[in-house]
mmCIF file of C-alpha atoms in Angstrom:
data_model
loop_
_atom_site.group_PDB
_atom_site.id
_atom_site.type_symbol
_atom_site.label_atom_id
_atom_site.label_comp_id
_atom_site.label_asym_id
_atom_site.label_seq_id
_atom_site.Cartn_x
_atom_site.Cartn_y
_atom_site.Cartn_z
ATOM 1 C CA MET A 297 -278.447 -1.167 -32.696
ATOM 2 C CA ARG A 298 -274.828 -0.073 -32.611
ATOM 3 C CA LEU A 299 -275.009 0.957 -36.303
ATOM 4 C CA SER A 300 -277.946 3.348 -35.769
ATOM 5 C CA ALA A 301 -276.134 5.100 -32.867
ATOM 6 C CA ALA A 302 -273.093 5.720 -35.100
ATOM 7 C CA LYS A 303 -275.331 7.201 -37.780
ATOM 8 C CA LYS A 304 -276.851 9.595 -35.271
ATOM 9 C CA VAL A 305 -273.410 10.872 -34.218
ATOM 10 C CA HIS A 306 -272.508 11.458 -37.891
ATOM 11 C CA TYR A 307 -275.530 13.745 -38.475
ATOM 12 C CA GLU A 308 -274.635 16.038 -35.575
ATOM 13 C CA SER A 309 -270.878 16.162 -36.039
ATOM 14 C CA GLY A 310 -270.738 19.598 -37.881
ATOM 15 C CA PRO A 311 -269.183 22.625 -36.195
ATOM 16 C CA ASN A 312 -271.337 24.504 -33.726
ATOM 17 C CA MET A 313 -272.483 27.578 -35.622
ATOM 18 C CA ILE A 314 -274.214 29.369 -32.767
ATOM 19 C CA PRO A 315 -271.154 31.240 -31.295
ATOM 20 C CA MET A 316 -270.089 32.237 -34.790
ATOM 21 C CA VAL A 317 -273.543 33.604 -35.609
ATOM 22 C CA ASP A 318 -273.485 35.542 -32.312
ATOM 23 C CA ILE A 319 -270.150 37.184 -33.110
ATOM 24 C CA VAL A 320 -271.033 37.886 -36.738
ATOM 25 C CA MET A 321 -274.311 39.504 -35.686
ATOM 26 C CA VAL A 322 -272.475 41.742 -33.183
ATOM 27 C CA ILE A 323 -270.011 42.812 -35.920
ATOM 28 C CA LEU A 324 -272.877 43.501 -38.330
ATOM 29 C CA ILE A 325 -274.799 45.640 -35.842
ATOM 30 C CA PHE A 326 -271.584 47.542 -34.948
ATOM 31 C CA LEU A 327 -270.879 48.307 -38.622
ATOM 32 C CA MET A 328 -274.476 49.366 -39.252
ATOM 33 C CA LEU A 329 -274.477 51.755 -36.282
ATOM 34 C CA THR A 330 -271.008 53.297 -36.573
ATOM 35 C CA GLY A 331 -270.438 53.420 -40.319
ATOM 36 C CA THR A 332 -271.056 56.558 -42.300
ATOM 37 C CA PHE A 333 -271.364 56.101 -45.996
ATOM 38 C CA ALA A 334 -268.742 57.550 -48.306
ATOM 39 C CA GLY A 335 -271.402 59.025 -50.601
ATOM 40 C CA GLY A 336 -273.525 62.067 -49.847
ATOM 41 C CA THR A 337 -271.065 64.766 -50.832
ATOM 42 C CA HIS A 338 -269.113 65.667 -53.920
ATOM 43 C CA PHE A 339 -266.692 68.402 -54.925
ATOM 44 C CA LEU A 340 -266.584 71.403 -57.235
ATOM 45 C CA THR A 341 -263.047 72.021 -58.395
ATOM 46 C CA SER A 342 -261.300 75.280 -59.164
ATOM 47 C CA ASN A 343 -257.728 75.260 -60.390
ATOM 48 C CA LEU A 344 -257.269 79.000 -60.810
ATOM 49 C CA PRO A 345 -255.993 81.384 -58.147
ATOM 50 C CA LEU A 346 -258.171 84.110 -56.713
ATOM 51 C CA SER A 347 -258.458 86.678 -59.492
ATOM 52 C CA GLN A 348 -257.448 90.175 -58.422
ATOM 53 C CA ARG A 349 -258.049 93.278 -60.447
ATOM 54 C CA GLY A 350 -256.207 96.564 -60.446
ATOM 55 C CA THR A 351 -253.167 95.338 -58.569
ATOM 56 C CA GLY A 352 -250.483 96.802 -60.826
ATOM 57 C CA PRO A 353 -249.153 95.985 -64.269
ATOM 58 C CA ALA A 354 -249.843 92.632 -65.836
ATOM 59 C CA THR A 355 -247.114 90.050 -65.352
ATOM 60 C CA GLY A 356 -245.845 87.813 -68.163
ATOM 61 C CA ASP A 357 -248.282 85.117 -67.145
ATOM 62 C CA GLN A 358 -251.253 87.459 -67.417
ATOM 63 C CA ILE A 359 -250.466 88.964 -70.820
ATOM 64 C CA PHE A 360 -251.533 85.981 -72.929
ATOM 65 C CA ARG A 361 -254.587 85.104 -70.924
ATOM 66 C CA ASP A 362 -257.450 83.075 -72.243
ATOM 67 C CA PRO A 363 -260.577 85.075 -72.995
ATOM 68 C CA GLU A 364 -262.745 85.760 -69.989
ATOM 69 C CA VAL A 365 -266.400 85.981 -69.133
ATOM 70 C CA GLU A 366 -267.295 87.747 -65.931
ATOM 71 C CA VAL A 367 -270.388 87.153 -63.848
ATOM 72 C CA ASN A 368 -271.244 89.438 -60.939
ATOM 73 C CA VAL A 369 -273.287 87.780 -58.232
ATOM 74 C CA SER A 370 -275.403 89.230 -55.476
ATOM 75 C CA TRP A 371 -278.565 87.956 -53.833
ATOM 76 C CA ALA A 372 -282.213 88.750 -53.292
ATOM 77 C CA THR A 373 -285.110 87.141 -51.466
ATOM 78 C CA ASP A 374 -287.953 85.567 -53.425
ATOM 79 C CA ALA A 375 -291.663 85.465 -52.518
ATOM 80 C CA THR A 376 -291.139 82.443 -50.236
ATOM 81 C CA GLY A 377 -288.321 84.121 -48.341
ATOM 82 C CA GLU A 378 -285.693 81.903 -49.957
ATOM 83 C CA ARG A 379 -282.398 83.537 -50.954
ATOM 84 C CA VAL A 380 -281.808 83.475 -54.710
ATOM 85 C CA PHE A 381 -278.942 84.662 -56.875
ATOM 86 C CA VAL A 382 -278.924 87.859 -58.905
ATOM 87 C CA ALA A 383 -276.360 87.280 -61.655
ATOM 88 C CA SER A 384 -275.187 89.897 -64.137
ATOM 89 C CA VAL A 385 -273.492 88.678 -67.303
ATOM 90 C CA GLY A 386 -272.733 91.617 -69.568
ATOM 91 C CA ASP A 387 -276.012 93.493 -69.865
ATOM 92 C CA ARG A 388 -278.123 90.496 -68.854
ATOM 93 C CA ARG A 389 -279.477 90.268 -65.323
ATOM 94 C CA ILE A 390 -280.861 86.918 -64.198
ATOM 95 C CA VAL A 391 -282.710 86.534 -60.904
ATOM 96 C CA GLY A 392 -282.999 83.065 -59.383
ATOM 97 C CA ASN A 393 -283.528 81.153 -62.636
ATOM 98 C CA PRO A 394 -280.728 78.575 -63.013
ATOM 99 C CA ASP A 395 -281.893 77.376 -66.452
ATOM 100 C CA GLU A 396 -281.832 80.917 -67.850
ATOM 101 C CA LEU A 397 -278.390 81.484 -66.330
ATOM 102 C CA VAL A 398 -277.081 78.259 -67.871
ATOM 103 C CA SER A 399 -278.359 79.253 -71.315
ATOM 104 C CA VAL A 400 -276.910 82.800 -71.090
ATOM 105 C CA LEU A 401 -273.549 81.469 -69.891
ATOM 106 C CA ARG A 402 -273.533 78.766 -72.564
ATOM 107 C CA ALA A 403 -274.119 81.357 -75.293
ATOM 108 C CA ARG A 404 -271.254 83.502 -73.912
ATOM 109 C CA TYR A 405 -269.034 80.421 -73.640
ATOM 110 C CA ASN A 406 -269.621 79.429 -77.262
ATOM 111 C CA GLN A 407 -269.030 82.986 -78.446
ATOM 112 C CA MET A 408 -265.753 83.336 -76.513
ATOM 113 C CA LYS A 409 -264.627 79.818 -77.359
ATOM 114 C CA ASP A 410 -264.555 80.865 -81.017
ATOM 115 C CA VAL A 411 -262.400 83.844 -80.000
ATOM 116 C CA ALA A 412 -260.074 81.552 -78.052
ATOM 117 C CA MET A 413 -259.757 79.112 -80.947
ATOM 118 C CA ALA A 414 -258.952 81.933 -83.373
ATOM 119 C CA ASN A 415 -256.331 83.487 -81.065
ATOM 120 C CA PRO A 416 -252.907 81.845 -81.489
ATOM 121 C CA GLN A 417 -251.768 83.399 -78.181
ATOM 122 C CA SER A 418 -254.537 81.760 -76.174
ATOM 123 C CA LYS A 419 -252.766 79.177 -74.013
ATOM 124 C CA ASP A 420 -255.360 76.451 -73.523
ATOM 125 C CA LYS A 421 -257.928 77.536 -76.135
ATOM 126 C CA GLU A 422 -260.341 77.691 -73.248
ATOM 127 C CA VAL A 423 -262.606 80.361 -71.803
ATOM 128 C CA GLN A 424 -262.227 81.477 -68.204
ATOM 129 C CA LEU A 425 -265.220 82.384 -66.117
ATOM 130 C CA ILE A 426 -264.623 84.820 -63.298
ATOM 131 C CA ILE A 427 -267.252 84.832 -60.587
ATOM 132 C CA THR A 428 -267.282 88.098 -58.657
ATOM 133 C CA PRO A 429 -269.678 87.779 -55.732
ATOM 134 C CA ALA A 430 -270.740 90.611 -53.461
ATOM 135 C CA LYS A 431 -269.160 90.063 -50.052
ATOM 136 C CA SER A 432 -272.552 89.592 -48.404
ATOM 137 C CA THR A 433 -273.654 86.834 -50.824
ATOM 138 C CA HIS A 434 -274.430 83.579 -49.094
ATOM 139 C CA TRP A 435 -272.275 80.631 -50.032
ATOM 140 C CA LYS A 436 -275.178 78.469 -51.266
ATOM 141 C CA VAL A 437 -276.110 81.242 -53.718
ATOM 142 C CA VAL A 438 -272.519 81.399 -55.026
ATOM 143 C CA ILE A 439 -272.524 77.607 -55.401
ATOM 144 C CA GLN A 440 -275.713 77.839 -57.528
ATOM 145 C CA VAL A 441 -273.879 80.138 -59.950
ATOM 146 C CA TYR A 442 -270.812 77.866 -59.929
ATOM 147 C CA GLU A 443 -273.099 74.927 -60.704
ATOM 148 C CA ALA A 444 -274.688 76.813 -63.627
ATOM 149 C CA ALA A 445 -271.227 77.697 -64.983
ATOM 150 C CA ASN A 446 -270.229 74.068 -64.816
ATOM 151 C CA GLU A 447 -273.371 73.027 -66.678
ATOM 152 C CA ALA A 448 -272.764 75.725 -69.299
ATOM 153 C CA GLY A 449 -269.462 74.077 -70.197
ATOM 154 C CA PHE A 450 -266.873 76.276 -68.452
ATOM 155 C CA LYS A 451 -263.849 74.248 -67.401
ATOM 156 C CA LYS A 452 -261.836 77.105 -65.947
ATOM 157 C CA ILE A 453 -263.713 78.888 -63.190
ATOM 158 C CA ALA A 454 -262.081 81.398 -60.870
ATOM 159 C CA PHE A 455 -263.289 83.628 -58.069
ATOM 160 C CA ALA A 456 -262.511 87.290 -57.727
ATOM 161 C CA ALA A 457 -262.265 89.318 -54.554
ATOM 162 C CA GLY A 458 -265.730 90.225 -53.295
ATOM 163 C CA THR A 459 -267.372 93.547 -53.968
ATOM 164 C CA GLY A 460 -269.227 95.838 -51.575
ATOM 165 C CA ALA A 461 -269.101 95.837 -47.807
ATOM 166 C CA MET B 17 -297.258 -3.484 -52.576
ATOM 167 C CA LYS B 18 -294.575 -1.418 -50.901
ATOM 168 C CA LYS B 19 -295.820 1.120 -48.467
ATOM 169 C CA HIS B 20 -294.337 4.681 -48.768
ATOM 170 C CA SER B 21 -293.709 6.609 -45.591
ATOM 171 C CA MET B 22 -292.607 10.188 -44.823
ATOM 172 C CA PRO B 23 -288.812 10.717 -45.024
ATOM 173 C CA GLU B 24 -287.117 10.558 -41.680
ATOM 174 C CA MET B 25 -286.199 13.911 -40.213
ATOM 175 C CA LYS B 26 -282.486 13.830 -39.579
ATOM 176 C CA GLU B 27 -281.784 17.158 -37.890
ATOM 177 C CA GLY B 28 -283.928 18.984 -35.417
ATOM 178 C CA SER B 29 -282.173 22.422 -35.428
ATOM 179 C CA VAL B 30 -282.654 25.427 -37.740
ATOM 180 C CA ASN B 31 -280.383 25.507 -40.804
ATOM 181 C CA VAL B 32 -278.198 28.596 -40.181
ATOM 182 C CA VAL B 33 -276.040 28.333 -43.315
ATOM 183 C CA PRO B 34 -278.189 30.668 -45.509
ATOM 184 C CA LEU B 35 -278.346 33.130 -42.596
ATOM 185 C CA ILE B 36 -274.550 33.165 -42.331
ATOM 186 C CA ASP B 37 -274.240 33.643 -46.103
ATOM 187 C CA ILE B 38 -276.474 36.708 -46.029
ATOM 188 C CA VAL B 39 -274.926 38.183 -42.890
ATOM 189 C CA MET B 40 -271.408 37.719 -44.260
ATOM 190 C CA CYS B 41 -272.414 39.500 -47.491
ATOM 191 C CA MET B 42 -273.828 42.377 -45.433
ATOM 192 C CA ILE B 43 -270.648 42.616 -43.330
ATOM 193 C CA ILE B 44 -268.443 42.724 -46.423
ATOM 194 C CA PHE B 45 -270.748 45.370 -47.971
ATOM 195 C CA TYR B 46 -270.575 47.583 -44.870
ATOM 196 C CA MET B 47 -266.821 47.170 -44.563
ATOM 197 C CA LEU B 48 -266.304 48.254 -48.168
ATOM 198 C CA VAL B 49 -268.667 51.216 -48.370
ATOM 199 C CA SER B 50 -268.527 52.745 -44.919
ATOM 200 C CA LYS B 51 -265.951 54.890 -43.200
ATOM 201 C CA ILE B 52 -265.590 54.042 -39.522
ATOM 202 C CA GLY B 53 -263.798 56.499 -37.300
ATOM 203 C CA VAL B 54 -261.628 57.758 -40.140
ATOM 204 C CA ALA B 55 -260.357 61.152 -39.038
ATOM 205 C CA MET B 56 -260.740 63.355 -42.096
ATOM 206 C CA GLY B 57 -260.806 66.669 -40.263
ATOM 207 C CA ILE B 58 -264.502 67.186 -40.882
ATOM 208 C CA ASP B 59 -266.641 69.479 -38.736
ATOM 209 C CA THR B 60 -269.938 67.609 -38.692
ATOM 210 C CA THR B 61 -271.933 70.650 -37.553
ATOM 211 C CA ILE B 62 -271.481 72.324 -40.944
ATOM 212 C CA GLN B 63 -274.506 72.268 -43.266
ATOM 213 C CA LEU B 64 -273.161 72.043 -46.788
ATOM 214 C CA PRO B 65 -274.802 73.714 -49.804
ATOM 215 C CA GLN B 66 -276.382 71.439 -52.404
ATOM 216 C CA SER B 67 -275.073 70.985 -55.910
ATOM 217 C CA ARG B 68 -276.267 68.812 -58.792
ATOM 218 C CA VAL B 69 -272.803 68.691 -60.339
ATOM 219 C CA GLY B 70 -269.530 67.619 -58.787
ATOM 220 C CA THR B 71 -266.815 65.017 -58.830
ATOM 221 C CA SER B 72 -265.628 62.514 -56.286
ATOM 222 C CA MET B 73 -262.533 63.040 -54.170
ATOM 223 C CA ASP B 74 -259.814 61.180 -56.020
ATOM 224 C CA ASP B 75 -256.815 62.010 -53.859
ATOM 225 C CA PRO B 76 -257.679 62.582 -50.180
ATOM 226 C CA ALA B 77 -254.110 61.858 -49.030
ATOM 227 C CA ASN B 78 -252.820 65.010 -50.737
ATOM 228 C CA SER B 79 -255.378 67.378 -49.342
ATOM 229 C CA VAL B 80 -256.326 69.300 -46.247
ATOM 230 C CA ILE B 81 -259.886 70.186 -45.289
ATOM 231 C CA VAL B 82 -260.616 73.720 -44.099
ATOM 232 C CA ASN B 83 -263.951 74.003 -42.272
ATOM 233 C CA VAL B 84 -265.709 77.361 -42.397
ATOM 234 C CA SER B 85 -268.558 77.335 -39.914
ATOM 235 C CA LEU B 86 -271.265 79.807 -38.960
ATOM 236 C CA ALA B 87 -269.781 80.261 -35.476
ATOM 237 C CA ARG B 88 -268.324 83.746 -35.121
ATOM 238 C CA VAL B 89 -264.895 84.691 -33.834
ATOM 239 C CA GLY B 90 -265.074 88.462 -33.654
ATOM 240 C CA ASN B 91 -266.297 89.673 -37.031
ATOM 241 C CA MET B 92 -265.195 86.574 -38.934
ATOM 242 C CA ALA B 93 -266.329 82.985 -39.337
ATOM 243 C CA GLU B 94 -264.616 80.207 -37.444
ATOM 244 C CA TYR B 95 -261.921 78.417 -39.486
ATOM 245 C CA ARG B 96 -260.838 74.981 -38.318
ATOM 246 C CA ALA B 97 -258.640 72.304 -39.857
ATOM 247 C CA MET B 98 -256.861 69.145 -38.829
ATOM 248 C CA PRO B 99 -253.038 69.249 -38.922
ATOM 249 C CA PRO B 100 -251.486 66.902 -41.538
ATOM 250 C CA MET B 101 -250.104 64.694 -38.755
ATOM 251 C CA GLY B 102 -253.634 64.159 -37.427
ATOM 252 C CA GLY B 103 -255.202 65.043 -34.109
ATOM 253 C CA GLU B 104 -257.922 67.477 -33.106
ATOM 254 C CA LEU B 105 -259.216 70.278 -35.313
ATOM 255 C CA VAL B 106 -257.318 73.499 -34.630
ATOM 256 C CA ALA B 107 -258.761 76.995 -34.893
ATOM 257 C CA LEU B 108 -257.108 79.204 -37.500
ATOM 258 C CA SER B 109 -257.144 82.948 -37.873
ATOM 259 C CA PRO B 110 -257.758 84.613 -41.237
ATOM 260 C CA GLY B 111 -254.716 86.116 -42.929
ATOM 261 C CA THR B 112 -251.178 84.975 -43.449
ATOM 262 C CA VAL B 113 -249.389 86.268 -40.342
ATOM 263 C CA GLY B 114 -248.688 83.977 -37.405
ATOM 264 C CA ASP B 115 -248.324 80.213 -37.006
ATOM 265 C CA ASN B 116 -252.047 79.710 -36.554
ATOM 266 C CA SER B 117 -253.078 81.782 -39.552
ATOM 267 C CA LEU B 118 -254.818 80.163 -42.526
ATOM 268 C CA GLY B 119 -251.984 81.135 -44.899
ATOM 269 C CA ALA B 120 -249.205 79.734 -42.694
ATOM 270 C CA PHE B 121 -251.166 76.554 -41.962
ATOM 271 C CA ILE B 122 -251.891 75.814 -45.632
ATOM 272 C CA LYS B 123 -248.329 76.637 -46.633
ATOM 273 C CA ARG B 124 -246.991 74.269 -43.955
ATOM 274 C CA ALA B 125 -249.434 71.543 -44.983
ATOM 275 C CA ARG B 126 -248.517 71.962 -48.648
ATOM 276 C CA GLY B 127 -244.750 71.643 -48.131
ATOM 277 C CA ASP B 128 -243.209 70.751 -51.474
ATOM 278 C CA ASN B 129 -246.143 68.683 -52.646
ATOM 279 C CA PRO B 130 -247.136 69.834 -56.165
ATOM 280 C CA ASN B 131 -250.365 67.810 -56.050
ATOM 281 C CA PHE B 132 -251.564 69.394 -52.831
ATOM 282 C CA LYS B 133 -255.234 70.449 -52.707
ATOM 283 C CA VAL B 134 -257.371 72.373 -50.274
ATOM 284 C CA VAL B 135 -260.934 71.252 -49.655
ATOM 285 C CA ILE B 136 -263.147 74.122 -48.533
ATOM 286 C CA ARG B 137 -266.016 72.840 -46.457
ATOM 287 C CA ALA B 138 -268.148 75.894 -45.834
ATOM 288 C CA ASP B 139 -271.581 76.219 -44.309
ATOM 289 C CA LYS B 140 -274.286 77.126 -46.845
ATOM 290 C CA ASP B 141 -275.194 80.267 -44.906
ATOM 291 C CA VAL B 142 -271.755 81.846 -44.503
ATOM 292 C CA ALA B 143 -271.176 84.965 -46.555
ATOM 293 C CA TYR B 144 -268.608 85.133 -49.334
ATOM 294 C CA ARG B 145 -266.561 87.565 -47.204
ATOM 295 C CA ASP B 146 -265.863 84.574 -44.919
ATOM 296 C CA ILE B 147 -264.750 82.326 -47.805
ATOM 297 C CA GLU B 148 -262.421 84.950 -49.266
ATOM 298 C CA PRO B 149 -259.682 84.594 -46.593
ATOM 299 C CA VAL B 150 -259.365 80.892 -47.439
ATOM 300 C CA LEU B 151 -258.992 81.698 -51.153
ATOM 301 C CA PHE B 152 -256.410 84.389 -50.325
ATOM 302 C CA ALA B 153 -254.558 81.885 -48.140
ATOM 303 C CA CYS B 154 -254.557 79.329 -50.992
ATOM 304 C CA THR B 155 -253.109 81.952 -53.344
ATOM 305 C CA PHE B 156 -250.520 82.913 -50.688
ATOM 306 C CA ALA B 157 -249.516 79.249 -50.241
ATOM 307 C CA GLN B 158 -249.428 78.743 -54.037
ATOM 308 C CA VAL B 159 -252.014 75.996 -53.953
ATOM 309 C CA LYS B 160 -252.982 75.249 -57.536
ATOM 310 C CA GLU B 161 -256.251 73.487 -56.906
ATOM 311 C CA TYR B 162 -258.997 73.827 -54.379
ATOM 312 C CA LYS B 163 -262.305 72.044 -54.085
ATOM 313 C CA PHE B 164 -265.601 73.103 -52.594
ATOM 314 C CA GLU B 165 -267.497 70.350 -50.854
ATOM 315 C CA ALA B 166 -271.220 70.235 -51.598
ATOM 316 C CA LYS B 167 -274.067 67.912 -50.706
ATOM 317 C CA VAL B 168 -275.585 65.636 -53.330
ATOM 318 C CA PRO B 169 -279.314 66.514 -53.599
ATOM 319 C CA GLU B 170 -281.573 63.795 -52.196
#
């Protein structure tokens, strides 16, 4: 009789988990409600200063510049009322078609990359892209062009002072 | 012949050990991947543009976030940033003149740090004319690298 009572005490001698579960559940709910996930955004990098034109003679740093491609950006509204980019690269004008813009920019990049490689004075053997948006261009439209430039292979992307009013 | 009987039930309560295992895993997961109350100087009202490409922020300690929102202050957008020492977001004026100007603020935040970066967190609907003052201020403060924050498409 005494032996069976001892056995019973042994089975129930573990720590009481209930308070711990209570606290852990409170912590879990707090973290789930207050935490914001680190993901969701990412960053487009530019490591060139704002490009300014016509501001006097070239300085020593500007003389041996890498070859440049310039893209002028403005905006239009498509049939659904959505704002789309109007990008001019040389004599090409692309309206709201990112794939076409990527392919035009890629062709220009490859062409100018050959020029950069052949030029012993080119510093980084890279091609710079200068995005010149109209002042009224919406930021999301400019970002679409930046995105296309990135996909086309440009590693050096700069912005120029805006055009128009 | 020996008679077999059902095994004796030794404990009457629910076994909470698997529950604790799972809950602990979830707590560790949330602690690792979430940011709780970390003051980054972010204006949460800003709707970021989307971009398929982009990199992660590798060095947040050496950067300052400049928020460019749709709210208007006169003819310009509202520029707000958190001072490097922390605290509330402060409103900044475009240009480089005055203690509260974008140029002076970024220059002060940069100090002598060669790895300093500016993160431009602009609303998708602001015009480029409102982004330009931040780029001018970065050039004025001799910041070598700036980043544009964009939303990852869902």
